[in-house]
Coordinates of C-alpha atoms in Angstrom, one line a residue:
M1 CA -110.7 -72.8 -67.9
R2 CA -107.6 -70.8 -67.1
V3 CA -106.2 -68.6 -69.8
I4 CA -102.4 -68.4 -69.9
R5 CA -101.2 -65.2 -71.5
V6 CA -98.0 -65.4 -73.5
G7 CA -95.9 -62.3 -74.5
T8 CA -93.9 -62.1 -77.7
R9 CA -92.2 -59.6 -80.0
K10 CA -94.2 -58.7 -83.0
S11 CA -91.8 -59.9 -85.7
Q12 CA -92.8 -62.9 -87.8
L13 CA -90.0 -65.0 -86.5
A14 CA -90.9 -64.2 -82.9
R15 CA -94.5 -65.2 -83.5
I16 CA -93.4 -68.5 -85.1
Q17 CA -91.1 -69.2 -82.1
T18 CA -93.9 -68.4 -79.7
D19 CA -96.4 -70.5 -81.5
S20 CA -94.1 -73.5 -81.3
V21 CA -93.7 -73.1 -77.6
V22 CA -97.5 -72.7 -77.1
A23 CA -98.1 -75.8 -79.2
M24 CA -95.8 -77.8 -77.0
L25 CA -97.5 -76.5 -73.8
K26 CA -101.0 -77.3 -75.3
T27 CA -99.9 -80.9 -76.0
L28 CA -98.8 -81.3 -72.4
N29 CA -101.8 -79.4 -71.0
P30 CA -104.8 -80.0 -73.2
G31 CA -107.1 -78.4 -70.5
L32 CA -105.5 -75.0 -70.7
Q33 CA -106.1 -72.1 -73.0
F34 CA -103.4 -69.8 -74.3
E35 CA -103.6 -66.2 -75.5
I36 CA -100.7 -64.5 -77.4
V37 CA -99.9 -60.9 -76.7
A38 CA -97.6 -59.3 -79.2
M39 CA -95.6 -56.1 -78.5
S40 CA -92.7 -54.0 -80.0
T41 CA -89.4 -53.7 -78.1
T42 CA -86.7 -51.0 -78.1
G43 CA -84.6 -53.2 -80.4
D44 CA -87.4 -53.4 -82.8
K45 CA -87.9 -49.7 -82.9
I46 CA -84.3 -48.5 -83.2
L47 CA -83.3 -49.7 -86.6
D48 CA -80.7 -47.2 -87.7
T49 CA -78.0 -48.0 -85.1
A50 CA -75.8 -51.1 -84.7
L51 CA -77.0 -53.2 -81.8
S52 CA -73.6 -52.9 -80.1
K53 CA -73.8 -49.1 -80.1
I54 CA -77.2 -48.8 -78.4
G55 CA -75.6 -49.7 -75.0
E56 CA -78.7 -51.4 -73.6
K57 CA -78.4 -55.0 -72.4
S58 CA -82.2 -55.8 -72.5
L59 CA -82.9 -54.4 -76.0
F60 CA -85.4 -57.1 -77.0
T61 CA -86.7 -58.0 -73.6
K62 CA -87.4 -54.9 -71.5
E63 CA -91.0 -54.1 -72.7
L64 CA -91.9 -57.8 -72.4
E65 CA -90.5 -58.0 -68.9
H66 CA -92.5 -54.9 -68.0
A67 CA -95.7 -56.7 -69.1
L68 CA -94.7 -59.7 -67.0
E69 CA -94.1 -57.5 -64.0
K70 CA -97.4 -55.8 -64.3
N71 CA -99.1 -59.2 -64.6
E72 CA -100.3 -58.5 -68.1
V73 CA -98.7 -61.7 -69.4
D74 CA -97.7 -65.0 -67.6
L75 CA -94.7 -66.0 -69.6
V76 CA -92.6 -64.6 -72.5
V77 CA -90.9 -66.5 -75.3
H78 CA -87.4 -65.2 -76.3
S79 CA -84.5 -66.3 -78.4
L80 CA -82.2 -67.3 -75.5
K81 CA -79.3 -65.4 -77.0
D82 CA -81.3 -62.1 -76.5
L83 CA -81.6 -62.8 -72.7
P84 CA -78.8 -61.2 -70.6
T85 CA -76.9 -63.5 -68.3
V86 CA -78.2 -61.6 -65.3
L87 CA -81.9 -60.9 -65.3
P88 CA -83.7 -58.1 -63.4
P89 CA -84.8 -59.1 -59.9
G90 CA -88.1 -61.1 -59.9
F91 CA -87.6 -62.8 -63.3
T92 CA -86.2 -66.2 -64.3
I93 CA -85.8 -68.4 -67.3
G94 CA -88.2 -71.2 -66.5
A95 CA -87.5 -73.3 -69.7
V96 CA -84.7 -73.8 -72.2
C97 CA -86.2 -75.6 -75.1
K98 CA -84.4 -78.0 -77.4
R99 CA -81.8 -76.3 -79.5
E100 CA -82.1 -76.1 -83.2
N101 CA -79.1 -75.7 -85.5
P102 CA -76.9 -73.2 -83.5
Y103 CA -74.6 -72.3 -86.4
D104 CA -74.5 -69.2 -88.6
A105 CA -75.6 -69.3 -92.2
V106 CA -74.6 -67.2 -95.2
V107 CA -77.3 -66.0 -97.6
F108 CA -76.0 -64.7 -100.9
H109 CA -77.3 -62.0 -103.3
P110 CA -79.0 -63.8 -106.2
K111 CA -76.1 -63.0 -108.5
F112 CA -73.6 -64.8 -106.2
V113 CA -75.7 -68.0 -105.6
G114 CA -73.3 -71.0 -105.7
K115 CA -70.4 -69.0 -104.2
T116 CA -69.0 -69.3 -100.7
L117 CA -67.4 -66.5 -98.6
E118 CA -64.0 -67.7 -99.8
T119 CA -64.9 -67.4 -103.5
L120 CA -66.7 -64.0 -103.3
P121 CA -64.8 -61.3 -105.3
E122 CA -62.3 -59.1 -103.5
K123 CA -63.8 -56.2 -101.4
S124 CA -67.3 -57.8 -101.5
V125 CA -69.5 -56.3 -98.7
V126 CA -71.0 -58.8 -96.3
G127 CA -73.8 -57.6 -93.9
T128 CA -74.0 -58.6 -90.3
S129 CA -75.2 -56.7 -87.2
S130 CA -73.0 -58.8 -84.9
L131 CA -69.5 -57.9 -83.7
R132 CA -68.9 -61.5 -83.0
R133 CA -69.5 -62.6 -86.6
A134 CA -67.6 -59.7 -88.1
A135 CA -64.5 -60.2 -85.9
Q136 CA -64.2 -63.9 -86.6
L137 CA -65.0 -63.6 -90.4
Q138 CA -62.7 -60.7 -90.9
R139 CA -59.9 -62.8 -89.5
K140 CA -60.8 -65.8 -91.7
F141 CA -61.7 -63.9 -94.9
P142 CA -59.5 -60.7 -95.1
H143 CA -60.5 -60.1 -98.7
L144 CA -64.1 -59.2 -97.6
Q145 CA -65.6 -56.1 -96.0
F146 CA -68.2 -56.3 -93.2
K147 CA -70.9 -53.7 -92.7
S148 CA -73.8 -53.5 -90.2
I149 CA -77.3 -54.5 -91.4
R150 CA -80.3 -54.2 -89.1
G151 CA -83.9 -55.1 -89.1
N152 CA -85.9 -58.3 -88.7
L153 CA -85.2 -61.3 -91.0
N154 CA -87.7 -60.2 -93.7
T155 CA -86.2 -56.7 -93.8
R156 CA -82.6 -57.9 -94.0
L157 CA -83.4 -60.4 -96.8
Q158 CA -85.2 -57.6 -98.7
K159 CA -82.2 -55.3 -98.3
L160 CA -79.9 -58.0 -99.6
D161 CA -82.0 -58.8 -102.7
E162 CA -83.1 -55.3 -103.6
L163 CA -80.2 -53.0 -102.8
Q164 CA -77.0 -53.7 -104.7
E165 CA -75.0 -52.9 -101.5
F166 CA -74.4 -56.4 -100.1
S167 CA -73.0 -59.5 -101.7
A168 CA -74.1 -61.7 -98.8
I169 CA -75.5 -61.5 -95.3
I170 CA -74.9 -63.6 -92.2
L171 CA -77.9 -64.9 -90.2
A172 CA -78.6 -67.6 -87.6
A173 CA -79.4 -70.8 -89.3
A174 CA -82.1 -71.6 -86.7
G175 CA -84.1 -68.4 -87.6
L176 CA -84.0 -69.2 -91.3
Q177 CA -85.1 -72.8 -90.6
R178 CA -88.0 -71.6 -88.4
M179 CA -89.1 -69.2 -91.1
G180 CA -89.0 -72.0 -93.7
W181 CA -86.3 -70.3 -95.7
Q182 CA -83.7 -73.1 -95.8
N183 CA -83.6 -72.7 -99.6
R184 CA -81.8 -69.4 -99.1
V185 CA -78.9 -70.9 -97.1
G186 CA -75.8 -70.9 -99.4
Q187 CA -73.3 -71.9 -96.7
I188 CA -73.3 -73.0 -93.1
L189 CA -70.4 -71.7 -91.1
H190 CA -68.7 -74.3 -89.0
P191 CA -66.9 -73.6 -85.7
E192 CA -63.5 -73.3 -87.3
E193 CA -64.9 -70.4 -89.5
C194 CA -67.3 -68.8 -87.0
M195 CA -68.3 -70.0 -83.5
Y196 CA -71.8 -69.1 -82.5
A197 CA -73.3 -66.8 -79.9
V198 CA -74.1 -67.9 -76.3
G199 CA -77.5 -69.6 -76.4
Q200 CA -77.9 -69.4 -80.2
G201 CA -80.6 -71.7 -81.7
A202 CA -82.4 -72.2 -78.3
L203 CA -85.6 -70.6 -77.1
G204 CA -85.9 -69.4 -73.5
V205 CA -89.2 -68.9 -71.6
E206 CA -89.1 -66.1 -69.1
V207 CA -91.5 -66.1 -66.1
R208 CA -92.0 -64.4 -62.8
A209 CA -89.5 -66.1 -60.4
K210 CA -92.1 -66.5 -57.6
D211 CA -94.9 -67.9 -59.8
Q212 CA -94.5 -71.6 -59.0
D213 CA -97.6 -72.7 -61.0
I214 CA -96.2 -71.2 -64.2
L215 CA -92.7 -72.5 -63.3
D216 CA -94.1 -76.0 -63.0
L217 CA -96.0 -75.5 -66.3
V218 CA -93.1 -74.4 -68.4
G219 CA -90.4 -76.5 -66.6
M220 CA -91.7 -79.5 -68.5
L221 CA -90.2 -77.9 -71.7
H222 CA -86.6 -78.0 -70.4
H223 CA -84.4 -80.0 -72.8
P224 CA -81.7 -81.4 -70.4
E225 CA -78.8 -81.4 -72.9
T226 CA -79.6 -78.0 -74.3
L227 CA -80.1 -76.6 -70.8
L228 CA -76.7 -77.8 -69.6
C229 CA -74.8 -76.6 -72.7
C230 CA -76.5 -73.2 -72.3
I231 CA -75.8 -72.9 -68.6
A232 CA -72.1 -73.5 -69.4
E233 CA -72.1 -70.9 -72.2
R234 CA -74.0 -68.3 -70.2
A235 CA -71.6 -68.8 -67.2
F236 CA -68.7 -68.3 -69.5
L237 CA -70.1 -65.0 -70.9
K238 CA -71.2 -63.8 -67.5
H239 CA -67.7 -64.3 -66.0
L240 CA -66.1 -62.5 -69.0
E241 CA -68.7 -59.7 -68.6
G242 CA -69.4 -59.9 -72.3
G243 CA -72.5 -58.7 -74.0
C244 CA -73.5 -57.3 -77.4
S245 CA -70.6 -54.8 -77.3
V246 CA -67.7 -57.4 -77.4
P247 CA -66.9 -60.3 -79.7
V248 CA -67.4 -63.5 -77.6
A249 CA -68.3 -66.9 -79.1
V250 CA -68.7 -70.5 -78.0
H251 CA -69.2 -74.0 -79.1
T252 CA -70.5 -76.8 -76.9
A253 CA -71.0 -80.6 -77.3
I254 CA -71.9 -83.4 -75.0
Q255 CA -70.4 -86.8 -75.7
D256 CA -70.0 -89.9 -73.5
G257 CA -70.9 -88.1 -70.3
Q258 CA -68.5 -85.2 -71.1
L259 CA -69.5 -81.6 -71.7
Y260 CA -67.0 -79.9 -74.0
L261 CA -67.0 -76.1 -74.1
T262 CA -64.9 -74.1 -76.5
G263 CA -64.9 -70.3 -75.9
G264 CA -63.2 -67.5 -77.6
V265 CA -62.7 -63.7 -77.6
W266 CA -61.6 -61.4 -80.4
S267 CA -60.6 -57.9 -81.0
L268 CA -63.1 -55.9 -83.1
D269 CA -61.1 -56.4 -86.3
G270 CA -60.4 -60.0 -85.5
S271 CA -56.6 -59.5 -85.6
E272 CA -56.2 -60.6 -82.0
S273 CA -58.0 -63.7 -80.7
M274 CA -57.8 -66.2 -77.9
Q275 CA -59.6 -69.6 -77.8
E276 CA -59.5 -72.5 -75.4
T277 CA -61.5 -75.7 -74.8
M278 CA -62.3 -77.4 -71.5
Q279 CA -64.4 -80.4 -70.5
A280 CA -66.3 -81.6 -67.5
T281 CA -67.9 -84.9 -66.6
I282 CA -71.7 -84.4 -66.5
H283 CA -74.7 -86.6 -65.9
V284 CA -77.4 -85.7 -68.5
P285 CA -80.7 -87.2 -67.2
A286 CA -82.8 -89.2 -69.6
Q287 CA -86.0 -87.6 -68.3
H288 CA -87.0 -84.9 -65.7
E289 CA -86.5 -85.7 -62.1
D290 CA -88.0 -84.0 -59.0
G291 CA -85.8 -81.4 -57.5
A292 CA -86.0 -78.9 -54.7
E293 CA -88.3 -76.0 -55.2
D294 CA -86.1 -73.5 -53.4
D295 CA -83.0 -73.9 -55.6
P296 CA -81.7 -70.5 -56.5
Q297 CA -81.3 -69.8 -60.2
L298 CA -78.0 -70.2 -62.1
V299 CA -77.2 -67.6 -64.8
G300 CA -80.8 -66.6 -64.8
I301 CA -82.2 -70.1 -65.2
T302 CA -84.5 -72.1 -62.9
A303 CA -84.6 -75.8 -63.6
Q304 CA -86.2 -77.6 -60.6
N305 CA -86.5 -80.9 -62.5
I306 CA -82.9 -81.3 -63.7
P307 CA -80.3 -82.6 -61.2
R308 CA -78.6 -79.7 -59.4
A309 CA -75.2 -81.4 -59.5
A310 CA -75.2 -81.4 -63.3
Q311 CA -76.2 -77.8 -63.5
L312 CA -73.5 -76.7 -61.1
A313 CA -70.9 -78.7 -63.1
A314 CA -72.0 -76.9 -66.2
E315 CA -71.8 -73.5 -64.6
N316 CA -68.4 -74.3 -63.1
L317 CA -67.1 -75.3 -66.5
G318 CA -68.2 -72.0 -68.0
T319 CA -66.6 -70.0 -65.2
S320 CA -63.4 -72.0 -65.3
L321 CA -63.0 -71.5 -69.0
A322 CA -63.5 -67.8 -68.6
N323 CA -60.9 -67.7 -65.9
L324 CA -58.4 -69.6 -68.1
L325 CA -58.9 -67.0 -70.9
L326 CA -58.7 -64.0 -68.4
N327 CA -55.5 -65.4 -67.0
K328 CA -54.0 -65.5 -70.5
G329 CA -54.9 -61.8 -71.1
A330 CA -58.4 -61.9 -72.6
K331 CA -59.5 -59.0 -70.4
N332 CA -57.2 -56.7 -72.4
I333 CA -58.7 -57.8 -75.7
L334 CA -62.2 -57.3 -74.4
D335 CA -61.5 -53.9 -72.8
V336 CA -60.0 -52.5 -76.0
A337 CA -62.9 -53.9 -78.0
R338 CA -65.3 -52.2 -75.6
Q339 CA -63.5 -48.9 -75.7
L340 CA -63.3 -48.9 -79.5
N341 CA -66.9 -49.8 -79.8
D342 CA -67.9 -47.0 -77.4
A343 CA -65.8 -44.5 -79.3
H344 CA -67.2 -45.1 -82.7

């Protein structure tokens, strides 16, 4: 019996996410055995610096890719938002799993339970490690102060509860749900308050690009609607050349054969912003279809069982929206954000 080795980060959330993917694969392939290999990444080790300052695109993925390259593991499970829009040569995202709640959530210090960001006292400190969240929320809630908070979910919740430093922290709702901590969610932030990160709430399975057996195995996990939304989002980010060091956010929806993509860019303090929405007609297949095996990847993703035309339409939508923003002056906002972030 073949043993499939699955790489993951060591954090509790990463393990839960990996276990969920392995469970789906086991259901589809009862004859296979799976072994989970956990490892620490750069992003897990450098905990005293804001993510946007470390200046490394593959913070949470590099060590895992190294194991994939050396054939120590066959596939790696990531949060899709941690995967850069351009992967190193030889790797591809072979599955984009069904997205959970993509929104951000607010967890309040016990003494502020029942409050919202709007009703927190003046000068309350809110913890977030994301420039994207801080920029949007500063614009929306100017009476609050935003401060970087790092560490895995357990660490951040502990810092919130035990130190008297933070009145609230912002986390991805999907992570809290997967950890079973829904009871801590005091507020869900909707797009008009805070749009989410590219790929947020979805899991991506990274594999060796030439490993057709493993591509076939994980390709069954592609969720067509999530895949097409995330191709559009990733194409938007890629064309803007955004990463951890600039505030870029999105919102996608598919309705009646239309894919709607809203994208925005912000200055670091949120004072300047630019947002636009575009749509494209798209065919979302009800189930997987056979595609060509030699299709090149789009924004790092290989999906041989989803119609190519739909994928290209999604990619084109993301690129077109980025061009619209760039033509309206988004590059200037992003360049200044990048320079300011590098200078601090």
